Coordinates of N, CA and C in Angstrom, one line a residue:
S1 N 10.9 -42.6 -37.4 CA 12.3 -42.9 -37.6 C 12.7 -44.1 -36.7
T2 N 13.5 -45.0 -37.2 CA 13.9 -46.1 -36.4 C 15.1 -45.8 -35.6
V3 N 15.1 -46.4 -34.4 CA 16.3 -46.1 -33.5 C 17.4 -47.2 -33.8
Q4 N 18.6 -46.6 -34.0 CA 19.8 -47.5 -34.3 C 20.1 -48.1 -33.0
P5 N 20.4 -49.5 -33.0 CA 20.9 -50.1 -31.8 C 22.3 -49.6 -31.4
L6 N 22.5 -49.5 -30.1 CA 23.9 -49.0 -29.7 C 24.9 -50.1 -30.1
R7 N 26.1 -49.7 -30.4 CA 27.1 -50.8 -30.8 C 28.3 -50.5 -29.9
L8 N 28.9 -51.5 -29.5 CA 30.1 -51.4 -28.7 C 31.2 -52.3 -29.3
H9 N 32.3 -51.7 -29.6 CA 33.5 -52.4 -30.2 C 34.6 -52.4 -29.2
M10 N 35.1 -53.6 -28.8 CA 36.1 -53.8 -27.8 C 37.4 -54.1 -28.5
V11 N 38.5 -53.5 -27.9 CA 39.8 -53.9 -28.4 C 40.6 -54.3 -27.2
E12 N 41.2 -55.5 -27.4 CA 42.1 -56.1 -26.3 C 43.4 -56.4 -26.8
R13 N 44.5 -55.9 -26.2 CA 45.8 -56.2 -26.8 C 46.4 -57.5 -26.3
D14 N 46.0 -57.9 -25.1 CA 46.6 -59.1 -24.6 C 46.0 -60.4 -25.2
P15 N 46.7 -61.3 -25.8 CA 46.2 -62.5 -26.4 C 45.4 -63.3 -25.5
L16 N 45.8 -63.5 -24.2 CA 45.1 -64.3 -23.2 C 43.7 -63.7 -23.0
V17 N 43.6 -62.4 -22.6 CA 42.4 -61.8 -22.3 C 41.5 -61.7 -23.6
A18 N 42.1 -61.5 -24.8 CA 41.4 -61.5 -26.0 C 40.7 -62.9 -26.3
S19 N 41.4 -64.0 -25.9 CA 40.9 -65.3 -26.1 C 39.7 -65.5 -25.2
L20 N 39.8 -65.0 -23.9 CA 38.7 -65.2 -22.9 C 37.5 -64.4 -23.4
L21 N 37.7 -63.2 -23.9 CA 36.6 -62.4 -24.5 C 36.0 -63.1 -25.7
T22 N 36.8 -63.6 -26.6 CA 36.3 -64.3 -27.8 C 35.4 -65.5 -27.4
D23 N 35.9 -66.2 -26.4 CA 35.1 -67.3 -25.9 C 33.8 -67.0 -25.2
A24 N 33.8 -65.9 -24.5 CA 32.6 -65.4 -23.9 C 31.6 -65.0 -25.0
M25 N 32.1 -64.3 -26.0 CA 31.2 -63.9 -27.1 C 30.7 -65.1 -27.9
R26 N 31.5 -66.1 -28.0 CA 31.1 -67.4 -28.7 C 30.0 -68.0 -27.8
R27 N 30.1 -68.1 -26.5 CA 29.1 -68.6 -25.7 C 27.8 -67.8 -25.7
L28 N 27.9 -66.5 -25.8 CA 26.8 -65.5 -25.9 C 26.0 -65.9 -27.1
D29 N 26.7 -66.1 -28.2 CA 26.1 -66.4 -29.5 C 25.3 -67.7 -29.4
I30 N 25.9 -68.7 -28.8 CA 25.2 -70.0 -28.7 C 24.0 -69.8 -27.8
L31 N 24.0 -69.0 -26.7 CA 22.9 -68.7 -25.9 C 21.8 -68.0 -26.7
A32 N 22.2 -67.1 -27.5 CA 21.2 -66.3 -28.3 C 20.5 -67.2 -29.3
N33 N 21.2 -68.2 -29.8 CA 20.5 -69.1 -30.8 C 19.7 -70.2 -30.1
L34 N 19.9 -70.4 -28.8 CA 19.1 -71.5 -28.1 C 17.8 -70.8 -27.6
E35 N 17.8 -69.6 -27.2 CA 16.6 -68.9 -26.7 C 15.6 -68.8 -27.8
D36 N 14.3 -68.6 -27.4 CA 13.2 -68.4 -28.4 C 13.6 -67.1 -29.2
S37 N 13.0 -67.0 -30.3 CA 13.4 -66.0 -31.2 C 12.5 -64.7 -31.1
N38 N 12.1 -64.4 -29.9 CA 11.4 -63.1 -29.7 C 12.3 -62.0 -29.6
E39 N 11.8 -60.8 -29.9 CA 12.6 -59.6 -29.9 C 13.2 -59.2 -28.6
E40 N 12.7 -59.8 -27.5 CA 13.1 -59.4 -26.2 C 14.4 -60.3 -25.8
N41 N 14.8 -61.1 -26.6 CA 15.9 -62.0 -26.4 C 17.2 -61.1 -26.2
V42 N 17.6 -61.0 -24.9 CA 18.7 -60.1 -24.5 C 20.0 -60.6 -25.2
A43 N 20.2 -61.9 -25.2 CA 21.5 -62.4 -25.7 C 21.6 -62.1 -27.2
K44 N 20.5 -62.2 -27.9 CA 20.4 -61.9 -29.4 C 20.8 -60.4 -29.6
L45 N 20.2 -59.5 -28.8 CA 20.4 -58.1 -28.9 C 21.9 -57.8 -28.6
L46 N 22.4 -58.5 -27.6 CA 23.9 -58.2 -27.3 C 24.7 -58.7 -28.4
T47 N 24.5 -59.8 -29.0 CA 25.4 -60.3 -30.1 C 25.4 -59.3 -31.3
K48 N 24.2 -58.7 -31.5 CA 24.2 -57.7 -32.6 C 24.9 -56.4 -32.2
S49 N 25.0 -56.1 -31.0 CA 25.6 -54.9 -30.5 C 27.1 -54.9 -30.2
L50 N 27.6 -56.1 -29.9 CA 29.0 -56.3 -29.5 C 29.9 -56.7 -30.6
S51 N 31.1 -56.2 -30.7 CA 32.1 -56.7 -31.5 C 33.5 -56.6 -30.8
M52 N 34.4 -57.4 -31.2 CA 35.7 -57.4 -30.5 C 36.8 -57.7 -31.5
E53 N 38.0 -57.1 -31.2 CA 39.1 -57.5 -32.0 C 40.4 -57.5 -31.1
E54 N 41.3 -58.3 -31.4 CA 42.6 -58.3 -30.7 C 43.5 -57.4 -31.4
G55 N 44.2 -56.5 -30.6 CA 45.1 -55.6 -31.2 C 45.4 -54.4 -30.3
D56 N 46.3 -53.6 -30.7 CA 46.7 -52.4 -30.0 C 45.7 -51.3 -30.2
A57 N 45.2 -50.7 -29.1 CA 44.1 -49.8 -29.2 C 44.6 -48.5 -29.9
I58 N 45.8 -48.1 -29.7 CA 46.3 -46.9 -30.5 C 46.2 -47.2 -32.0
S59 N 46.7 -48.4 -32.4 CA 46.7 -48.7 -33.9 C 45.3 -48.8 -34.4
V60 N 44.4 -49.4 -33.6 CA 43.0 -49.5 -34.1 C 42.4 -48.2 -34.2
L61 N 42.6 -47.3 -33.2 CA 42.0 -45.9 -33.2 C 42.5 -45.1 -34.4
E62 N 43.9 -45.2 -34.7 CA 44.5 -44.6 -35.9 C 43.9 -45.1 -37.2
R63 N 43.8 -46.5 -37.2 CA 43.2 -47.1 -38.4 C 41.8 -46.6 -38.6
M64 N 41.0 -46.4 -37.6 CA 39.7 -45.9 -37.8 C 39.6 -44.6 -38.4
L65 N 40.6 -43.7 -38.1 CA 40.6 -42.4 -38.7 C 41.0 -42.4 -40.1
T66 N 41.7 -43.4 -40.6 CA 42.2 -43.4 -42.0 C 41.5 -44.4 -42.9
D67 N 41.0 -45.5 -42.3 CA 40.5 -46.6 -43.2 C 39.0 -46.6 -43.3
A68 N 38.5 -46.3 -44.5 CA 37.1 -46.3 -44.7 C 36.4 -47.6 -44.5
K69 N 37.2 -48.7 -44.6 CA 36.6 -50.1 -44.5 C 36.2 -50.3 -43.1
C70 N 36.7 -49.6 -42.1 CA 36.3 -49.8 -40.7 C 34.8 -49.4 -40.5
I71 N 34.3 -48.6 -41.3 CA 33.0 -48.1 -41.1 C 31.9 -49.2 -41.1
E72 N 32.1 -50.3 -41.9 CA 31.2 -51.4 -41.9 C 31.3 -52.2 -40.7
S73 N 32.5 -52.4 -40.0 CA 32.6 -53.3 -38.9 C 32.6 -52.6 -37.6
V74 N 32.9 -51.3 -37.6 CA 33.0 -50.6 -36.3 C 32.1 -49.3 -36.4
P75 N 31.3 -49.0 -35.3 CA 30.5 -47.8 -35.3 C 31.4 -46.6 -35.3
Y76 N 31.9 -46.1 -36.4 CA 32.8 -45.0 -36.4 C 32.3 -43.7 -37.1
P77 N 32.5 -42.6 -36.7 CA 33.4 -42.3 -35.5 C 32.6 -42.6 -34.3
P78 N 33.4 -43.1 -33.3 CA 32.7 -43.5 -32.0 C 32.3 -42.1 -31.3
D79 N 31.1 -42.2 -30.7 CA 30.7 -41.0 -29.8 C 31.6 -41.0 -28.5
I80 N 31.8 -42.2 -28.0 CA 32.6 -42.3 -26.7 C 33.6 -43.4 -26.9
V81 N 34.8 -43.1 -26.3 CA 35.8 -44.1 -26.2 C 36.0 -44.3 -24.7
Y82 N 35.9 -45.6 -24.3 CA 36.0 -45.9 -22.8 C 37.3 -46.7 -22.7
L83 N 38.3 -46.2 -21.9 CA 39.5 -46.8 -21.7 C 39.6 -47.5 -20.3
D84 N 39.9 -48.7 -20.2 CA 39.9 -49.4 -19.0 C 41.3 -50.1 -18.9
P85 N 42.4 -49.3 -18.8 CA 43.7 -49.9 -18.8 C 43.9 -50.7 -17.5
M86 N 44.8 -51.7 -17.5 CA 45.2 -52.4 -16.3 C 45.8 -51.4 -15.4
F87 N 45.4 -51.3 -14.2 CA 45.9 -50.4 -13.2 C 47.4 -50.6 -12.9
P88 N 48.2 -49.6 -12.7 CA 49.6 -49.8 -12.3 C 49.7 -50.6 -11.0
P89 N 50.8 -51.3 -10.9 CA 51.0 -52.1 -9.6 C 50.9 -51.3 -8.4
R90 N 50.2 -51.9 -7.4 CA 50.1 -51.2 -6.1 C 51.4 -51.2 -5.3
K91 N 51.6 -50.1 -4.6 CA 52.9 -50.1 -3.9 C 52.8 -50.6 -2.5
K92 N 51.6 -50.5 -1.8 CA 51.5 -51.0 -0.5 C 51.0 -52.5 -0.5
K93 N 51.7 -53.3 0.4 CA 51.3 -54.7 0.5 C 49.9 -54.8 1.0
A94 N 49.5 -53.9 2.0 CA 48.2 -54.0 2.6 C 47.0 -53.8 1.6
S95 N 47.4 -53.1 0.5 CA 46.3 -52.9 -0.5 C 46.4 -53.8 -1.7
A96 N 46.9 -55.0 -1.5 CA 47.2 -55.9 -2.6 C 45.9 -56.3 -3.2
V97 N 45.9 -56.6 -4.5 CA 44.7 -57.0 -5.3 C 44.2 -58.3 -4.8
K98 N 42.9 -58.6 -5.0 CA 42.3 -59.9 -4.7 C 42.9 -61.0 -5.5
K99 N 42.8 -62.2 -5.0 CA 43.5 -63.4 -5.6 C 43.2 -63.5 -7.1
D100 N 41.9 -63.4 -7.5 CA 41.6 -63.6 -8.9 C 42.3 -62.6 -9.8
M101 N 42.3 -61.3 -9.4 CA 42.9 -60.2 -10.1 C 44.5 -60.4 -10.0
A102 N 45.0 -60.9 -8.9 CA 46.4 -61.0 -8.7 C 46.9 -62.1 -9.7
M103 N 46.1 -63.2 -9.9 CA 46.4 -64.2 -10.9 C 46.5 -63.6 -12.3
L104 N 45.5 -62.7 -12.7 CA 45.5 -62.1 -14.0 C 46.7 -61.1 -14.1
H105 N 47.0 -60.4 -13.1 CA 48.2 -59.5 -13.2 C 49.5 -60.3 -13.4
S106 N 49.5 -61.5 -12.7 CA 50.7 -62.3 -12.9 C 50.8 -62.9 -14.3
L107 N 49.7 -63.3 -14.8 CA 49.7 -63.8 -16.2 C 50.0 -62.8 -17.2
L108 N 49.6 -61.5 -17.0 CA 49.8 -60.5 -18.0 C 51.1 -59.8 -17.8
G109 N 51.8 -60.1 -16.7 CA 53.1 -59.5 -16.4 C 52.9 -58.0 -15.9
T110 N 51.8 -57.7 -15.3 CA 51.6 -56.4 -14.7 C 51.7 -56.4 -13.2
A111 N 52.1 -57.6 -12.6 CA 52.2 -57.7 -11.2 C 53.4 -56.9 -10.7
A112 N 53.4 -56.4 -9.5 CA 54.5 -55.6 -8.9 C 55.6 -56.6 -8.7
T113 N 56.9 -56.1 -9.0 CA 58.0 -57.0 -8.9 C 59.0 -56.3 -8.0
N114 N 60.0 -56.9 -7.6 CA 61.1 -56.4 -6.7 C 62.3 -56.1 -7.6
E115 N 62.1 -55.6 -8.8 CA 63.3 -55.2 -9.7 C 64.0 -54.0 -9.1
D116 N 65.2 -53.8 -9.6 CA 65.9 -52.6 -9.0 C 65.2 -51.3 -9.3
K117 N 65.5 -50.3 -8.6 CA 64.8 -49.1 -8.6 C 64.9 -48.4 -10.0
S118 N 66.1 -48.4 -10.7 CA 66.3 -47.8 -12.0 C 65.4 -48.5 -13.1
E119 N 65.3 -49.8 -13.0 CA 64.5 -50.6 -13.9 C 63.0 -50.2 -13.7
N120 N 62.6 -50.2 -12.5 CA 61.2 -49.8 -12.2 C 60.9 -48.4 -12.8
E121 N 61.8 -47.5 -12.6 CA 61.6 -46.1 -13.0 C 61.5 -46.0 -14.6
E122 N 62.3 -46.8 -15.2 CA 62.3 -46.9 -16.7 C 61.0 -47.5 -17.2
T123 N 60.6 -48.6 -16.5 CA 59.3 -49.3 -16.9 C 58.1 -48.3 -16.7
E124 N 58.2 -47.5 -15.6 CA 57.1 -46.6 -15.3 C 57.0 -45.5 -16.3
K125 N 58.2 -45.0 -16.7 CA 58.2 -43.9 -17.8 C 57.7 -44.5 -19.1
V126 N 58.0 -45.6 -19.5 CA 57.4 -46.2 -20.7 C 55.9 -46.4 -20.6
R127 N 55.5 -46.9 -19.4 CA 54.1 -47.1 -19.2 C 53.3 -45.7 -19.4
L128 N 53.8 -44.7 -18.7 CA 53.2 -43.4 -18.8 C 53.2 -42.8 -20.2
E129 N 54.3 -43.0 -20.9 CA 54.3 -42.5 -22.3 C 53.3 -43.2 -23.2
E130 N 53.2 -44.5 -23.0 CA 52.2 -45.3 -23.7 C 50.7 -44.9 -23.4
E131 N 50.5 -44.7 -22.0 CA 49.2 -44.2 -21.6 C 48.8 -42.9 -22.3
Q132 N 49.8 -42.0 -22.3 CA 49.5 -40.7 -22.9 C 49.2 -40.8 -24.4
K133 N 49.9 -41.6 -25.1 CA 49.6 -41.9 -26.5 C 48.3 -42.4 -26.7
L134 N 47.9 -43.4 -25.9 CA 46.5 -43.9 -25.9 C 45.4 -42.9 -25.7
L135 N 45.7 -42.1 -24.7 CA 44.7 -41.0 -24.4 C 44.5 -40.0 -25.5
V136 N 45.6 -39.6 -26.1 CA 45.6 -38.7 -27.3 C 44.9 -39.3 -28.5
A137 N 45.2 -40.6 -28.8 CA 44.5 -41.3 -29.9 C 43.0 -41.4 -29.6
A138 N 42.7 -41.7 -28.4 CA 41.2 -41.7 -28.0 C 40.5 -40.4 -28.2
C139 N 41.2 -39.3 -27.7 CA 40.6 -38.0 -27.9 C 40.5 -37.6 -29.3
N140 N 41.4 -38.0 -30.2 CA 41.3 -37.7 -31.6 C 40.2 -38.5 -32.3
A141 N 39.8 -39.7 -31.8 CA 38.8 -40.5 -32.4 C 37.4 -40.2 -31.9
A142 N 37.2 -39.9 -30.6 CA 35.9 -39.7 -30.1 C 35.3 -38.5 -30.5
T143 N 34.0 -38.5 -30.8 CA 33.3 -37.3 -31.3 C 32.7 -36.5 -30.0
R144 N 32.5 -37.2 -28.9 CA 31.9 -36.5 -27.8 C 32.8 -36.5 -26.5
R145 N 33.3 -37.7 -26.1 CA 34.1 -37.8 -24.9 C 34.8 -39.1 -24.8
V146 N 35.9 -39.0 -24.0 CA 36.7 -40.2 -23.6 C 36.5 -40.3 -22.1
V147 N 36.3 -41.6 -21.7 CA 36.1 -41.9 -20.3 C 37.2 -42.9 -19.9
V148 N 38.0 -42.6 -18.9 CA 39.1 -43.4 -18.4 C 38.9 -43.9 -17.0
K149 N 38.9 -45.2 -16.8 CA 38.7 -45.8 -15.5 C 40.1 -45.8 -14.8
R150 N 40.2 -45.3 -13.6 CA 41.4 -45.2 -12.8 C 41.1 -45.5 -11.4
P151 N 42.2 -46.0 -10.7 CA 42.1 -46.1 -9.2 C 41.6 -44.8 -8.6
A152 N 40.8 -44.8 -7.5 CA 40.3 -43.5 -7.0 C 41.4 -42.5 -6.6
N153 N 42.6 -43.0 -6.1 CA 43.6 -42.1 -5.6 C 44.8 -41.9 -6.7
A154 N 44.6 -42.5 -7.9 CA 45.7 -42.3 -8.9 C 45.6 -41.0 -9.6
L155 N 46.7 -40.7 -10.2 CA 46.7 -39.4 -11.0 C 46.1 -39.7 -12.4
P156 N 45.7 -38.7 -13.1 CA 45.1 -38.9 -14.4 C 46.1 -39.7 -15.3
L157 N 45.6 -40.3 -16.4 CA 46.4 -41.1 -17.3 C 47.5 -40.1 -17.9
G158 N 48.7 -40.7 -17.9 CA 49.8 -39.9 -18.6 C 50.5 -38.9 -17.7
V159 N 50.1 -38.9 -16.4 CA 50.6 -37.9 -15.5 C 51.4 -38.6 -14.3
C160 N 52.5 -38.1 -14.0 CA 53.3 -38.7 -12.9 C 53.8 -37.6 -12.1
G161 N 53.3 -37.5 -10.8 CA 53.7 -36.4 -9.9 C 53.5 -35.1 -10.6
E162 N 54.5 -34.3 -10.6 CA 54.3 -32.9 -11.2 C 54.6 -33.0 -12.7
E163 N 55.1 -34.2 -13.2 CA 55.4 -34.3 -14.6 C 54.3 -34.7 -15.5
N164 N 53.9 -34.0 -16.5 CA 52.8 -34.3 -17.4 C 53.5 -34.6 -18.7
Y165 N 53.5 -35.9 -19.1 CA 54.2 -36.4 -20.3 C 53.5 -35.8 -21.5
N166 N 54.3 -35.0 -22.3 CA 53.9 -34.5 -23.6 C 52.5 -33.7 -23.5
D167 N 52.3 -33.0 -22.4 CA 51.2 -32.2 -22.2 C 49.8 -33.1 -22.4
S168 N 49.7 -34.1 -21.6 CA 48.5 -35.0 -21.7 C 47.3 -34.0 -21.4
P169 N 46.2 -34.3 -22.1 CA 45.0 -33.5 -21.8 C 44.5 -33.6 -20.3
E170 N 44.0 -32.6 -19.8 CA 43.5 -32.7 -18.4 C 42.0 -33.1 -18.5
P171 N 41.6 -33.9 -17.5 CA 40.1 -34.4 -17.5 C 39.2 -33.1 -17.4
S172 N 38.1 -33.2 -18.1 CA 37.1 -32.1 -18.0 C 36.4 -32.2 -16.6
Y173 N 36.2 -33.4 -16.2 CA 35.6 -33.7 -14.8 C 35.9 -35.1 -14.5
D174 N 35.5 -35.5 -13.3 CA 35.6 -36.9 -12.9 C 34.4 -37.3 -12.2
V175 N 34.2 -38.6 -12.1 CA 33.1 -39.3 -11.4 C 33.8 -40.2 -10.4
R176 N 33.5 -40.0 -9.1 CA 34.3 -40.8 -8.1 C 33.4 -41.8 -7.4
G177 N 34.0 -43.0 -7.2 CA 33.5 -44.1 -6.4 C 34.4 -44.3 -5.2
N178 N 34.1 -45.3 -4.5 CA 35.0 -45.6 -3.3 C 36.4 -46.2 -3.7
I179 N 36.4 -47.0 -4.8 CA 37.6 -47.6 -5.2 C 38.1 -47.1 -6.5
N180 N 37.2 -46.8 -7.4 CA 37.5 -46.3 -8.8 C 37.1 -44.9 -9.0
R181 N 37.7 -44.3 -10.1 CA 37.3 -42.9 -10.5 C 37.2 -43.0 -12.0
W182 N 36.4 -42.3 -12.6 CA 36.3 -42.2 -14.1 C 36.6 -40.8 -14.5
D183 N 37.7 -40.6 -15.1 CA 38.0 -39.3 -15.7 C 37.3 -39.1 -17.0
V184 N 36.7 -37.9 -17.2 CA 35.9 -37.7 -18.5 C 36.6 -36.5 -19.2
Y185 N 37.0 -36.8 -20.5 CA 37.6 -35.8 -21.3 C 36.6 -35.5 -22.4
M186 N 36.1 -34.2 -22.4 CA 35.1 -33.8 -23.4 C 35.9 -33.4 -24.7
T187 N 35.4 -34.0 -25.8 CA 36.2 -33.7 -27.1 C 35.4 -32.9 -28.1
S188 N 34.1 -32.6 -27.8 CA 33.4 -31.8 -28.7 C 33.0 -30.4 -28.1

């Protein structure tokens, strides 16, 4: 029996980040075509395994559930859905993000601001509801598990203090690093 190559489909909703990813994939394709054509060509293997689209992940996941045409372009149903959302703004000045990430946060509009408290609370509520919808869509699409990258000290996706928006699923377990944590939701 032949082994199917692993396939990874990326979805990026921000047009700027999507453009950067598209350019990186274009350069990878050029590199794959420059290298000799042996089967060990890593760039060639990667170009066959990676695909990317710009869009809202919730819409893409829902489309995968209903649109048979996705089967040709996306390895569906996915075994694993990996979510790497932009982390929420940090509250402490001492723990500010590094300059390169601070610039990305600024460009994407996810940087901490000094808006009035009621506006920040409303923005936070909208963000939490959106995260919860994304988590539910991911859990509905993945056949095995959903993995969510979070700051090590953050609450799980869709949870704020004691309030759990729309009964977000609880992680089955987590894997902890010094800075990040990966919450794992088993779906099968």
